[in-house]
mmCIF file of C-alpha atoms in Angstrom:
data_model
loop_
_atom_site.group_PDB
_atom_site.id
_atom_site.type_symbol
_atom_site.label_atom_id
_atom_site.label_comp_id
_atom_site.label_asym_id
_atom_site.label_seq_id
_atom_site.Cartn_x
_atom_site.Cartn_y
_atom_site.Cartn_z
ATOM 1 C CA MET A 1 11.751 22.643 20.080
ATOM 2 C CA ALA A 2 12.800 24.131 16.709
ATOM 3 C CA THR A 3 9.929 26.160 15.177
ATOM 4 C CA ASP A 4 9.261 26.689 11.292
ATOM 5 C CA THR A 5 8.149 30.001 10.468
ATOM 6 C CA ALA A 6 5.711 30.930 7.465
ATOM 7 C CA ASP A 7 6.518 34.753 7.291
ATOM 8 C CA GLN A 8 7.604 34.574 3.637
ATOM 9 C CA ILE A 9 4.732 32.280 2.333
ATOM 10 C CA GLU A 10 1.779 33.840 0.660
ATOM 11 C CA ASP A 11 -0.635 31.502 2.208
ATOM 12 C CA PRO A 12 0.788 30.066 5.547
ATOM 13 C CA ARG A 13 -2.256 27.554 6.025
ATOM 14 C CA GLN A 14 -0.792 25.759 2.870
ATOM 15 C CA HIS A 15 2.632 25.635 4.093
ATOM 16 C CA PHE A 16 1.350 24.125 7.630
ATOM 17 C CA MET A 17 -0.794 21.351 5.874
ATOM 18 C CA LEU A 18 2.082 20.502 3.685
ATOM 19 C CA ARG A 19 4.352 20.236 6.666
ATOM 20 C CA ALA A 20 1.589 17.825 8.344
ATOM 21 C CA LEU A 21 1.587 15.845 5.194
ATOM 22 C CA GLU A 22 5.211 15.496 5.256
ATOM 23 C CA LEU A 23 5.218 14.307 8.830
ATOM 24 C CA ALA A 24 2.465 11.881 7.948
ATOM 25 C CA ARG A 25 4.395 9.684 5.551
ATOM 26 C CA GLN A 26 7.142 9.085 8.056
ATOM 27 C CA GLY A 27 4.411 6.303 9.527
ATOM 28 C CA GLU A 28 4.559 4.302 6.239
ATOM 29 C CA GLY A 29 5.006 0.742 7.035
ATOM 30 C CA HIS A 30 4.720 1.422 10.598
ATOM 31 C CA VAL A 31 0.887 2.235 11.171
ATOM 32 C CA GLU A 32 -0.981 0.044 8.981
ATOM 33 C CA PRO A 33 -3.886 -0.916 9.232
ATOM 34 C CA ASN A 34 -4.255 2.583 10.598
ATOM 35 C CA PRO A 35 -3.933 5.393 8.231
ATOM 36 C CA MET A 36 -0.865 7.733 8.077
ATOM 37 C CA VAL A 37 -1.542 10.927 9.856
ATOM 38 C CA GLY A 38 0.600 14.155 10.531
ATOM 39 C CA CYS A 39 -0.312 17.087 12.667
ATOM 40 C CA VAL A 40 0.978 20.685 13.339
ATOM 41 C CA ILE A 41 -0.177 23.259 15.921
ATOM 42 C CA VAL A 42 0.488 26.711 15.052
ATOM 43 C CA ARG A 43 0.570 30.082 17.218
ATOM 44 C CA SER A 44 1.180 33.283 15.387
ATOM 45 C CA GLY A 45 2.650 31.958 12.585
ATOM 46 C CA GLU A 46 4.968 29.414 14.052
ATOM 47 C CA ILE A 47 4.585 25.884 14.681
ATOM 48 C CA ILE A 48 4.822 24.987 18.425
ATOM 49 C CA GLY A 49 3.700 21.379 18.203
ATOM 50 C CA ALA A 50 4.133 18.700 15.732
ATOM 51 C CA GLY A 51 3.661 14.818 15.370
ATOM 52 C CA TRP A 52 2.416 12.044 13.317
ATOM 53 C CA HIS A 53 1.256 8.549 13.935
ATOM 54 C CA CYS A 54 4.198 6.382 14.613
ATOM 55 C CA LYS A 55 3.219 2.944 15.179
ATOM 56 C CA TYR A 56 -0.085 0.919 15.397
ATOM 57 C CA GLY A 57 -1.364 0.887 18.594
ATOM 58 C CA GLY A 58 0.527 3.983 19.609
ATOM 59 C CA PRO A 59 -0.681 7.810 20.143
ATOM 60 C CA HIS A 60 -2.247 9.480 16.990
ATOM 61 C CA ALA A 61 -0.716 12.338 15.443
ATOM 62 C CA GLU A 62 -2.865 14.887 17.312
ATOM 63 C CA ILE A 63 -1.900 13.407 20.541
ATOM 64 C CA GLU A 64 1.950 13.641 19.717
ATOM 65 C CA ALA A 65 1.457 17.358 18.640
ATOM 66 C CA LEU A 66 -0.284 18.292 21.608
ATOM 67 C CA ARG A 67 2.184 16.628 23.834
ATOM 68 C CA THR A 68 5.023 18.717 22.219
ATOM 69 C CA ALA A 69 3.090 21.723 22.155
ATOM 70 C CA GLY A 70 2.153 21.536 25.890
ATOM 71 C CA SER A 71 -0.296 24.257 27.589
ATOM 72 C CA ALA A 72 0.833 26.583 24.796
ATOM 73 C CA ALA A 73 -1.815 24.651 22.484
ATOM 74 C CA ALA A 74 -4.639 26.736 24.235
ATOM 75 C CA GLY A 75 -6.115 29.202 21.756
ATOM 76 C CA ALA A 76 -3.714 27.860 18.805
ATOM 77 C CA THR A 77 -4.774 26.180 15.458
ATOM 78 C CA LEU A 78 -4.258 22.585 14.803
ATOM 79 C CA TYR A 79 -3.530 21.229 11.294
ATOM 80 C CA VAL A 80 -4.129 17.551 10.665
ATOM 81 C CA THR A 81 -4.341 15.693 7.476
ATOM 82 C CA LEU A 82 -7.213 13.453 8.435
ATOM 83 C CA GLU A 83 -10.571 14.103 10.494
ATOM 84 C CA PRO A 84 -9.610 13.580 14.132
ATOM 85 C CA CYS A 85 -11.170 10.236 15.471
ATOM 86 C CA CYS A 86 -14.060 10.309 17.935
ATOM 87 C CA HIS A 87 -14.080 6.641 19.094
ATOM 88 C CA THR A 88 -12.232 4.473 21.428
ATOM 89 C CA GLY A 89 -9.978 1.990 19.567
ATOM 90 C CA LYS A 90 -6.330 0.967 20.589
ATOM 91 C CA THR A 91 -6.259 4.782 21.973
ATOM 92 C CA PRO A 92 -8.951 7.263 23.523
ATOM 93 C CA PRO A 93 -10.711 9.617 20.919
ATOM 94 C CA CYS A 94 -8.271 12.600 19.750
ATOM 95 C CA THR A 95 -11.398 14.912 19.755
ATOM 96 C CA ARG A 96 -11.720 14.727 23.408
ATOM 97 C CA ALA A 97 -7.885 15.496 23.628
ATOM 98 C CA ILE A 98 -8.425 18.390 21.016
ATOM 99 C CA ILE A 99 -11.468 19.935 23.058
ATOM 100 C CA GLU A 100 -9.603 19.529 26.447
ATOM 101 C CA ALA A 101 -6.765 21.411 25.196
ATOM 102 C CA LYS A 102 -8.954 24.387 24.260
ATOM 103 C CA LEU A 103 -7.576 24.862 20.950
ATOM 104 C CA ALA A 104 -9.119 27.755 18.958
ATOM 105 C CA ARG A 105 -9.619 26.387 15.644
ATOM 106 C CA VAL A 106 -8.950 23.017 13.685
ATOM 107 C CA VAL A 107 -7.959 22.678 9.933
ATOM 108 C CA VAL A 108 -8.403 19.209 8.413
ATOM 109 C CA GLY A 109 -7.014 17.708 5.186
ATOM 110 C CA CYS A 110 -9.922 15.204 4.355
ATOM 111 C CA GLU A 111 -12.927 13.639 6.137
ATOM 112 C CA ASP A 112 -12.303 9.831 7.483
ATOM 113 C CA PRO A 113 -13.740 7.292 5.118
ATOM 114 C CA ASN A 114 -13.932 4.922 8.173
ATOM 115 C CA PRO A 115 -17.674 4.288 9.067
ATOM 116 C CA GLN A 116 -16.722 4.558 12.582
ATOM 117 C CA VAL A 117 -15.720 8.280 12.181
ATOM 118 C CA ALA A 118 -17.033 9.554 8.672
ATOM 119 C CA GLY A 119 -17.913 13.230 9.730
ATOM 120 C CA GLN A 120 -18.494 12.287 13.671
ATOM 121 C CA GLY A 121 -15.306 13.528 14.556
ATOM 122 C CA LEU A 122 -16.230 17.060 12.893
ATOM 123 C CA ALA A 123 -19.618 17.013 14.519
ATOM 124 C CA GLU A 124 -18.125 16.745 17.668
ATOM 125 C CA LEU A 125 -15.628 19.568 17.482
ATOM 126 C CA ARG A 126 -18.828 21.512 16.215
ATOM 127 C CA ALA A 127 -20.783 20.737 19.253
ATOM 128 C CA ALA A 128 -17.918 22.013 21.476
ATOM 129 C CA GLY A 129 -17.811 25.198 19.792
ATOM 130 C CA ILE A 130 -14.420 24.709 17.941
ATOM 131 C CA PRO A 131 -14.678 26.262 14.414
ATOM 132 C CA PHE A 132 -12.943 23.906 11.738
ATOM 133 C CA GLU A 133 -12.534 23.774 7.854
ATOM 134 C CA VAL A 134 -11.980 20.718 5.919
ATOM 135 C CA GLY A 135 -10.301 20.301 2.330
ATOM 136 C CA LEU A 136 -7.182 21.953 2.547
ATOM 137 C CA HIS A 137 -4.663 20.222 0.251
ATOM 138 C CA GLU A 138 -7.627 17.371 0.124
ATOM 139 C CA GLU A 139 -6.413 15.500 -2.687
ATOM 140 C CA GLN A 140 -2.680 15.018 -1.237
ATOM 141 C CA ALA A 141 -4.699 13.691 1.767
ATOM 142 C CA ARG A 142 -6.593 11.355 0.327
ATOM 143 C CA MET A 143 -3.903 9.982 -1.779
ATOM 144 C CA LEU A 144 -1.964 9.596 1.524
ATOM 145 C CA ILE A 145 -4.630 7.434 2.877
ATOM 146 C CA ALA A 146 -5.901 5.476 -0.095
ATOM 147 C CA PRO A 147 -4.769 1.978 1.067
ATOM 148 C CA PHE A 148 -6.479 2.694 4.351
ATOM 149 C CA ALA A 149 -9.787 3.908 2.690
ATOM 150 C CA LYS A 150 -9.871 0.925 0.431
ATOM 151 C CA LEU A 151 -9.430 -1.575 3.586
ATOM 152 C CA VAL A 152 -12.179 0.098 5.742
ATOM 153 C CA THR A 153 -14.809 0.582 2.722
ATOM 154 C CA LYS A 154 -14.207 -2.156 0.334
ATOM 155 C CA LYS A 155 -12.731 -4.595 3.033
ATOM 156 C CA ARG A 156 -9.895 -5.450 0.576
ATOM 157 C CA PRO A 157 -6.196 -4.546 0.519
ATOM 158 C CA TRP A 158 -4.481 -2.131 -1.647
ATOM 159 C CA VAL A 159 -2.760 -3.840 -4.523
ATOM 160 C CA LEU A 160 0.601 -3.197 -5.753
ATOM 161 C CA ALA A 161 1.586 -4.783 -9.128
ATOM 162 C CA LYS A 162 5.493 -5.048 -9.582
ATOM 163 C CA TRP A 163 7.157 -6.640 -12.669
ATOM 164 C CA ALA A 164 10.542 -6.166 -14.295
ATOM 165 C CA MET A 165 10.797 -6.419 -18.191
ATOM 166 C CA THR A 166 12.959 -5.924 -21.072
ATOM 167 C CA LEU A 167 12.454 -2.932 -23.367
ATOM 168 C CA ASP A 168 10.533 -4.995 -25.636
ATOM 169 C CA GLY A 169 8.131 -5.904 -22.753
ATOM 170 C CA LYS A 170 9.277 -9.446 -21.965
ATOM 171 C CA LEU A 171 9.249 -10.914 -18.414
ATOM 172 C CA ALA A 172 11.556 -13.830 -19.440
ATOM 173 C CA THR A 173 12.986 -15.467 -22.469
ATOM 174 C CA PRO A 174 11.082 -18.089 -24.589
ATOM 175 C CA THR A 175 12.784 -20.665 -22.373
ATOM 176 C CA GLY A 176 11.623 -19.013 -19.031
ATOM 177 C CA ASN A 177 14.974 -17.578 -18.011
ATOM 178 C CA SER A 178 14.666 -14.408 -16.287
ATOM 179 C CA GLN A 179 17.527 -13.927 -13.893
ATOM 180 C CA TRP A 180 18.356 -11.024 -14.037
ATOM 181 C CA ILE A 181 16.410 -8.949 -16.141
ATOM 182 C CA SER A 182 16.709 -5.630 -13.782
ATOM 183 C CA ASN A 183 19.889 -4.396 -12.223
ATOM 184 C CA SER A 184 21.135 -4.747 -8.580
ATOM 185 C CA LEU A 185 19.912 -1.293 -7.642
ATOM 186 C CA SER A 186 16.440 -2.022 -9.101
ATOM 187 C CA ARG A 187 16.263 -5.209 -6.912
ATOM 188 C CA LYS A 188 17.259 -3.176 -3.864
ATOM 189 C CA VAL A 189 14.163 -0.852 -4.374
ATOM 190 C CA VAL A 190 12.005 -4.134 -4.962
ATOM 191 C CA HIS A 191 13.266 -5.299 -1.427
ATOM 192 C CA GLN A 192 12.440 -1.664 0.111
ATOM 193 C CA ILE A 193 8.823 -2.105 -1.128
ATOM 194 C CA ARG A 194 8.886 -5.654 0.272
ATOM 195 C CA GLY A 195 9.761 -4.392 3.571
ATOM 196 C CA ARG A 196 6.760 -2.062 3.812
ATOM 197 C CA VAL A 197 3.983 -4.212 2.715
ATOM 198 C CA ASP A 198 1.678 -6.812 4.635
ATOM 199 C CA ALA A 199 1.775 -9.705 1.926
ATOM 200 C CA ILE A 200 3.818 -10.718 -1.165
ATOM 201 C CA LEU A 201 1.519 -12.524 -3.696
ATOM 202 C CA VAL A 202 2.825 -14.819 -6.478
ATOM 203 C CA GLY A 203 1.156 -17.758 -8.480
ATOM 204 C CA HIS A 204 2.655 -21.455 -8.231
ATOM 205 C CA GLY A 205 4.166 -21.152 -11.752
ATOM 206 C CA THR A 206 6.541 -18.362 -10.480
ATOM 207 C CA VAL A 207 7.422 -20.377 -7.420
ATOM 208 C CA LYS A 208 8.088 -23.382 -9.502
ATOM 209 C CA GLN A 209 10.198 -21.345 -12.150
ATOM 210 C CA ASP A 210 12.207 -19.144 -9.902
ATOM 211 C CA ASP A 211 12.118 -20.826 -6.386
ATOM 212 C CA PRO A 212 12.154 -17.400 -4.612
ATOM 213 C CA ARG A 213 12.354 -16.443 -1.063
ATOM 214 C CA LEU A 214 10.165 -13.466 -1.368
ATOM 215 C CA THR A 215 11.802 -11.779 1.674
ATOM 216 C CA ALA A 216 12.906 -8.321 2.192
ATOM 217 C CA ARG A 217 16.429 -8.209 2.360
ATOM 218 C CA PRO A 218 17.491 -6.250 4.463
ATOM 219 C CA PRO A 219 14.478 -6.410 6.627
ATOM 220 C CA GLY A 220 11.974 -3.634 6.598
ATOM 221 C CA THR A 221 9.443 -2.154 8.920
ATOM 222 C CA ARG A 222 7.181 -5.269 8.256
ATOM 223 C CA MET A 223 7.504 -8.794 7.871
ATOM 224 C CA ALA A 224 5.211 -9.938 4.640
ATOM 225 C CA THR A 225 3.339 -12.782 4.826
ATOM 226 C CA ARG A 226 4.303 -14.701 1.441
ATOM 227 C CA VAL A 227 0.997 -15.747 -0.219
ATOM 228 C CA VAL A 228 1.248 -18.615 -3.081
ATOM 229 C CA LEU A 229 -1.805 -19.370 -5.462
ATOM 230 C CA ASP A 230 -1.476 -22.999 -5.506
ATOM 231 C CA SER A 231 -4.775 -24.659 -6.368
ATOM 232 C CA HIS A 232 -3.779 -28.277 -5.980
ATOM 233 C CA ALA A 233 -1.157 -27.815 -3.073
ATOM 234 C CA LEU A 234 1.804 -28.733 -5.477
ATOM 235 C CA LEU A 235 4.397 -26.550 -3.653
ATOM 236 C CA SER A 236 7.585 -28.695 -3.032
ATOM 237 C CA PRO A 237 8.673 -29.189 0.450
ATOM 238 C CA GLN A 238 12.038 -28.542 -0.831
ATOM 239 C CA SER A 239 11.314 -24.800 -1.955
ATOM 240 C CA GLN A 240 12.828 -22.145 -0.401
ATOM 241 C CA LEU A 241 9.403 -20.942 0.777
ATOM 242 C CA ALA A 242 8.736 -24.258 2.516
ATOM 243 C CA ARG A 243 11.930 -24.602 4.007
ATOM 244 C CA THR A 244 12.071 -21.030 5.551
ATOM 245 C CA ALA A 245 7.978 -20.894 6.598
ATOM 246 C CA ASN A 246 9.089 -21.294 10.450
ATOM 247 C CA GLN A 247 10.861 -17.958 10.220
ATOM 248 C CA THR A 248 8.750 -15.990 7.628
ATOM 249 C CA PRO A 249 5.137 -16.707 7.311
ATOM 250 C CA VAL A 250 3.598 -18.688 4.075
ATOM 251 C CA LEU A 251 0.124 -18.813 3.321
ATOM 252 C CA LEU A 252 -0.773 -21.492 0.562
ATOM 253 C CA ALA A 253 -4.126 -20.591 -1.136
ATOM 254 C CA VAL A 254 -5.719 -23.752 -2.348
ATOM 255 C CA ARG A 255 -8.806 -24.934 -3.798
ATOM 256 C CA GLU A 256 -11.365 -26.570 -1.417
ATOM 257 C CA ASP A 257 -10.881 -29.827 -3.185
ATOM 258 C CA ALA A 258 -7.006 -29.702 -2.784
ATOM 259 C CA PRO A 259 -5.550 -33.110 -1.797
ATOM 260 C CA ALA A 260 -5.740 -33.261 2.050
ATOM 261 C CA ASP A 261 -2.675 -35.289 2.360
ATOM 262 C CA ARG A 262 -0.508 -32.768 0.605
ATOM 263 C CA CYS A 263 -2.139 -30.057 2.447
ATOM 264 C CA GLN A 264 -1.290 -31.703 5.777
ATOM 265 C CA ARG A 265 2.378 -32.138 4.676
ATOM 266 C CA LEU A 266 2.669 -28.656 4.109
ATOM 267 C CA VAL A 267 1.075 -27.755 7.211
ATOM 268 C CA GLN A 268 3.567 -29.934 9.054
ATOM 269 C CA LEU A 269 6.473 -27.860 7.477
ATOM 270 C CA GLY A 270 5.041 -24.740 9.073
ATOM 271 C CA LEU A 271 2.994 -23.318 6.279
ATOM 272 C CA GLU A 272 -0.666 -22.182 6.555
ATOM 273 C CA VAL A 273 -3.146 -23.654 4.083
ATOM 274 C CA ALA A 274 -6.170 -21.729 3.174
ATOM 275 C CA LYS A 275 -8.904 -23.173 1.133
ATOM 276 C CA VAL A 276 -10.663 -20.812 -1.275
ATOM 277 C CA PRO A 277 -13.462 -21.433 -3.501
ATOM 278 C CA ALA A 278 -12.530 -22.636 -7.003
ATOM 279 C CA ASN A 279 -12.897 -20.348 -9.996
ATOM 280 C CA ASP A 280 -15.942 -20.555 -12.462
ATOM 281 C CA PRO A 281 -16.351 -19.031 -16.070
ATOM 282 C CA SER A 282 -17.774 -15.925 -14.606
ATOM 283 C CA HIS A 283 -14.588 -15.125 -13.032
ATOM 284 C CA PRO A 284 -11.148 -14.195 -14.528
ATOM 285 C CA GLY A 285 -8.897 -17.030 -15.124
ATOM 286 C CA MET A 286 -7.017 -18.525 -12.229
ATOM 287 C CA GLY A 287 -7.683 -21.803 -10.382
ATOM 288 C CA ILE A 288 -9.227 -20.109 -7.326
ATOM 289 C CA ARG A 289 -11.330 -16.881 -7.007
ATOM 290 C CA LEU A 290 -8.885 -14.220 -6.429
ATOM 291 C CA ASP A 291 -11.813 -11.743 -5.216
ATOM 292 C CA LYS A 292 -12.611 -14.407 -2.267
ATOM 293 C CA LEU A 293 -8.639 -14.311 -1.352
ATOM 294 C CA LEU A 294 -8.551 -10.568 -1.326
ATOM 295 C CA ASP A 295 -11.667 -10.696 0.913
ATOM 296 C CA MET A 296 -9.881 -13.185 3.145
ATOM 297 C CA LEU A 297 -6.610 -10.894 3.212
ATOM 298 C CA GLY A 298 -8.939 -7.971 4.001
ATOM 299 C CA ARG A 299 -10.333 -9.788 6.945
ATOM 300 C CA ARG A 300 -6.974 -10.193 8.116
ATOM 301 C CA ASN A 301 -6.225 -6.365 8.023
ATOM 302 C CA MET A 302 -3.733 -6.601 5.436
ATOM 303 C CA THR A 303 -3.665 -2.971 4.009
ATOM 304 C CA ASN A 304 -1.094 -3.482 1.331
ATOM 305 C CA VAL A 305 -0.457 -6.687 -0.797
ATOM 306 C CA LEU A 306 2.335 -6.651 -3.392
ATOM 307 C CA VAL A 307 1.873 -8.844 -6.365
ATOM 308 C CA GLU A 308 5.034 -10.090 -8.081
ATOM 309 C CA GLY A 309 3.610 -12.412 -10.755
ATOM 310 C CA GLY A 310 3.124 -14.095 -12.896
ATOM 311 C CA SER A 311 1.386 -12.658 -16.066
ATOM 312 C CA HIS A 312 -1.598 -14.691 -15.552
ATOM 313 C CA VAL A 313 -2.138 -13.478 -11.817
ATOM 314 C CA LEU A 314 -1.809 -9.960 -12.793
ATOM 315 C CA GLY A 315 -4.005 -10.320 -15.819
ATOM 316 C CA ALA A 316 -6.683 -12.040 -13.517
ATOM 317 C CA LEU A 317 -6.437 -9.103 -10.958
ATOM 318 C CA MET A 318 -6.462 -6.585 -13.923
ATOM 319 C CA ALA A 319 -9.880 -8.117 -14.886
ATOM 320 C CA LEU A 320 -11.032 -7.926 -11.638
ATOM 321 C CA ASP A 321 -10.451 -4.144 -11.484
ATOM 322 C CA GLU A 322 -8.005 -4.986 -8.668
ATOM 323 C CA ILE A 323 -4.775 -3.350 -9.251
ATOM 324 C CA ASP A 324 -4.285 -0.051 -7.491
ATOM 325 C CA GLU A 325 -0.742 0.765 -8.049
ATOM 326 C CA VAL A 326 2.217 -0.088 -10.492
ATOM 327 C CA HIS A 327 5.918 -0.676 -10.048
ATOM 328 C CA ALA A 328 7.651 -1.463 -13.367
ATOM 329 C CA PHE A 329 11.390 -1.736 -13.733
ATOM 330 C CA ILE A 330 12.609 -1.775 -17.450
ATOM 331 C CA ALA A 331 15.950 -2.856 -18.387
ATOM 332 C CA THR A 332 17.340 -1.511 -21.604
ATOM 333 C CA LYS A 333 17.653 -5.037 -22.965
ATOM 334 C CA LEU A 334 16.026 -6.837 -26.006
ATOM 335 C CA ILE A 335 15.334 -10.352 -26.065
ATOM 336 C CA GLY A 336 12.256 -10.835 -28.496
ATOM 337 C CA GLY A 337 10.327 -14.014 -28.885
ATOM 338 C CA ALA A 338 6.772 -14.298 -29.627
ATOM 339 C CA THR A 339 6.182 -16.835 -26.776
ATOM 340 C CA ALA A 340 8.171 -14.812 -24.227
ATOM 341 C CA PRO A 341 5.787 -13.859 -21.534
ATOM 342 C CA THR A 342 4.537 -10.346 -21.131
ATOM 343 C CA PRO A 343 3.586 -8.556 -17.698
ATOM 344 C CA ILE A 344 -0.162 -8.623 -17.723
ATOM 345 C CA ALA A 345 -1.944 -11.541 -19.600
ATOM 346 C CA GLY A 346 -5.569 -12.367 -19.370
ATOM 347 C CA PRO A 347 -8.325 -11.105 -21.669
ATOM 348 C CA GLY A 348 -7.041 -7.358 -21.756
ATOM 349 C CA LEU A 349 -9.108 -4.505 -22.769
ATOM 350 C CA ALA A 350 -10.522 -4.124 -26.231
ATOM 351 C CA ARG A 351 -10.135 -0.323 -26.878
ATOM 352 C CA MET A 352 -7.430 1.847 -26.487
ATOM 353 C CA ALA A 353 -9.724 4.498 -25.145
ATOM 354 C CA ASP A 354 -10.378 2.115 -22.144
ATOM 355 C CA ALA A 355 -6.691 1.992 -21.278
ATOM 356 C CA TRP A 356 -5.642 2.227 -17.721
ATOM 357 C CA GLN A 357 -3.577 5.315 -17.132
ATOM 358 C CA LEU A 358 -1.068 5.811 -14.294
ATOM 359 C CA THR A 359 -1.864 8.944 -12.452
ATOM 360 C CA THR A 360 0.667 10.842 -10.944
ATOM 361 C CA ALA A 361 3.236 8.733 -12.621
ATOM 362 C CA GLU A 362 6.892 9.212 -11.691
ATOM 363 C CA VAL A 363 9.984 7.852 -13.622
ATOM 364 C CA GLU A 364 13.347 7.373 -12.107
ATOM 365 C CA MET A 365 16.712 6.178 -13.616
ATOM 366 C CA LEU A 366 18.227 3.486 -11.625
ATOM 367 C CA GLU A 367 21.800 2.916 -13.045
ATOM 368 C CA GLY A 368 20.489 2.323 -16.588
ATOM 369 C CA ASP A 369 17.264 0.541 -15.505
ATOM 370 C CA ILE A 370 13.812 2.941 -16.014
ATOM 371 C CA TYR A 371 11.636 2.561 -12.968
ATOM 372 C CA VAL A 372 8.089 3.810 -13.623
ATOM 373 C CA ARG A 373 5.637 3.866 -10.629
ATOM 374 C CA GLY A 374 2.287 5.385 -10.083
ATOM 375 C CA ARG A 375 -1.554 4.757 -9.082
ATOM 376 C CA VAL A 376 -3.864 3.507 -11.605
ATOM 377 C CA GLY A 377 -6.916 5.460 -13.134
ATOM 378 C CA ARG A 378 -9.388 3.385 -15.039
ATOM 379 C CA GLY A 379 -10.454 4.400 -18.658
ATOM 380 C CA ARG A 380 -8.546 7.553 -18.503
ATOM 381 C CA GLY A 381 -7.381 7.202 -21.987
ATOM 382 C CA ASN A 382 -5.311 10.258 -23.115
ATOM 383 C CA ALA A 383 -5.988 12.088 -19.670
ATOM 384 C CA ASP A 384 -2.991 14.029 -18.077
ATOM 385 C CA CYS A 385 -1.117 11.633 -15.968
ATOM 386 C CA GLY A 386 0.917 14.204 -13.998
ATOM 387 C CA LEU A 387 4.302 12.768 -15.098
ATOM 388 C CA ARG A 388 7.184 13.513 -12.879
ATOM 389 C CA ILE A 389 10.818 12.809 -13.653
ATOM 390 C CA ALA A 390 12.757 12.219 -10.646
ATOM 391 C CA GLU A 391 16.160 13.846 -10.248
#
């Protein structure tokens, strides 16, 4: 295989871990609910083995790298973005393979937050007499596995909030018309995001207003379940969601007291109806408990959930502190209107000092639209967001 060299790099260790991180990202959309992981094996400043976790249930990154390195792995150094696993799941423990390959050293990006591992993999390496170090490019390694970390520690999915708005911050005109705010390239990017998530969540009002399909076109690496917040099971059997439920899953989240006849009619059309506790004054303003719904999606091992609206859904999720990532598409259009909806409703925040700041924010021009994406930091006020302008 072709080899990479680090002869011209001041600290070759960084080069090798960055390469492992780059490889790991190739598993996005394929490996969930597992984490994305990359690995390289290095001897005398050259990469002799490389791999990444390619698909859920398949070999882990370390196994792929060991396979490509073969017997040359003995005495070499292994760089891996995440602590090697030490338990048997879909595949045998990676620690066992590392020990049997007689590697001389292991360099790890970050420890595994999964309670089944959480330092135990490193303990096995220590017991076998294999030296290791942890924390090389740790921040990047932790960012890479953030959705997985939330799922295994909080038992809830990573929530991506998406909206398209005008330059004056409107989701639609005062009459509710919104097609189309963003241009075709922006919509293409949205379809790409849809194609790598486990679920797409919207409120019943959005479905009633827009009658969306909520599918990725063309299909991506995953088929997202379309989740509709519909307290009283009012979804029309003639809606595009109902008419395509046998091709692409639809989960209707209803209150426990939703009319049984309506629920049954939708089940007969191929939808799944899930009863969720009704809201109460102690929780942000939707007809059902969104926190309980997120718990349900977490139990289904859904790692990434894309929320496409409307503003009351996003406002309730913000009040619950459950928005993790933002994808905003801003059209250079103005429509005005005091009653025109804005992206996030709900109670909002009382002080500017408490404003959420996008961290590692990126801004990209999409044929006139402005695409802003980044992860959410809470209460960061004027903190440095690490803004990057995409070329």
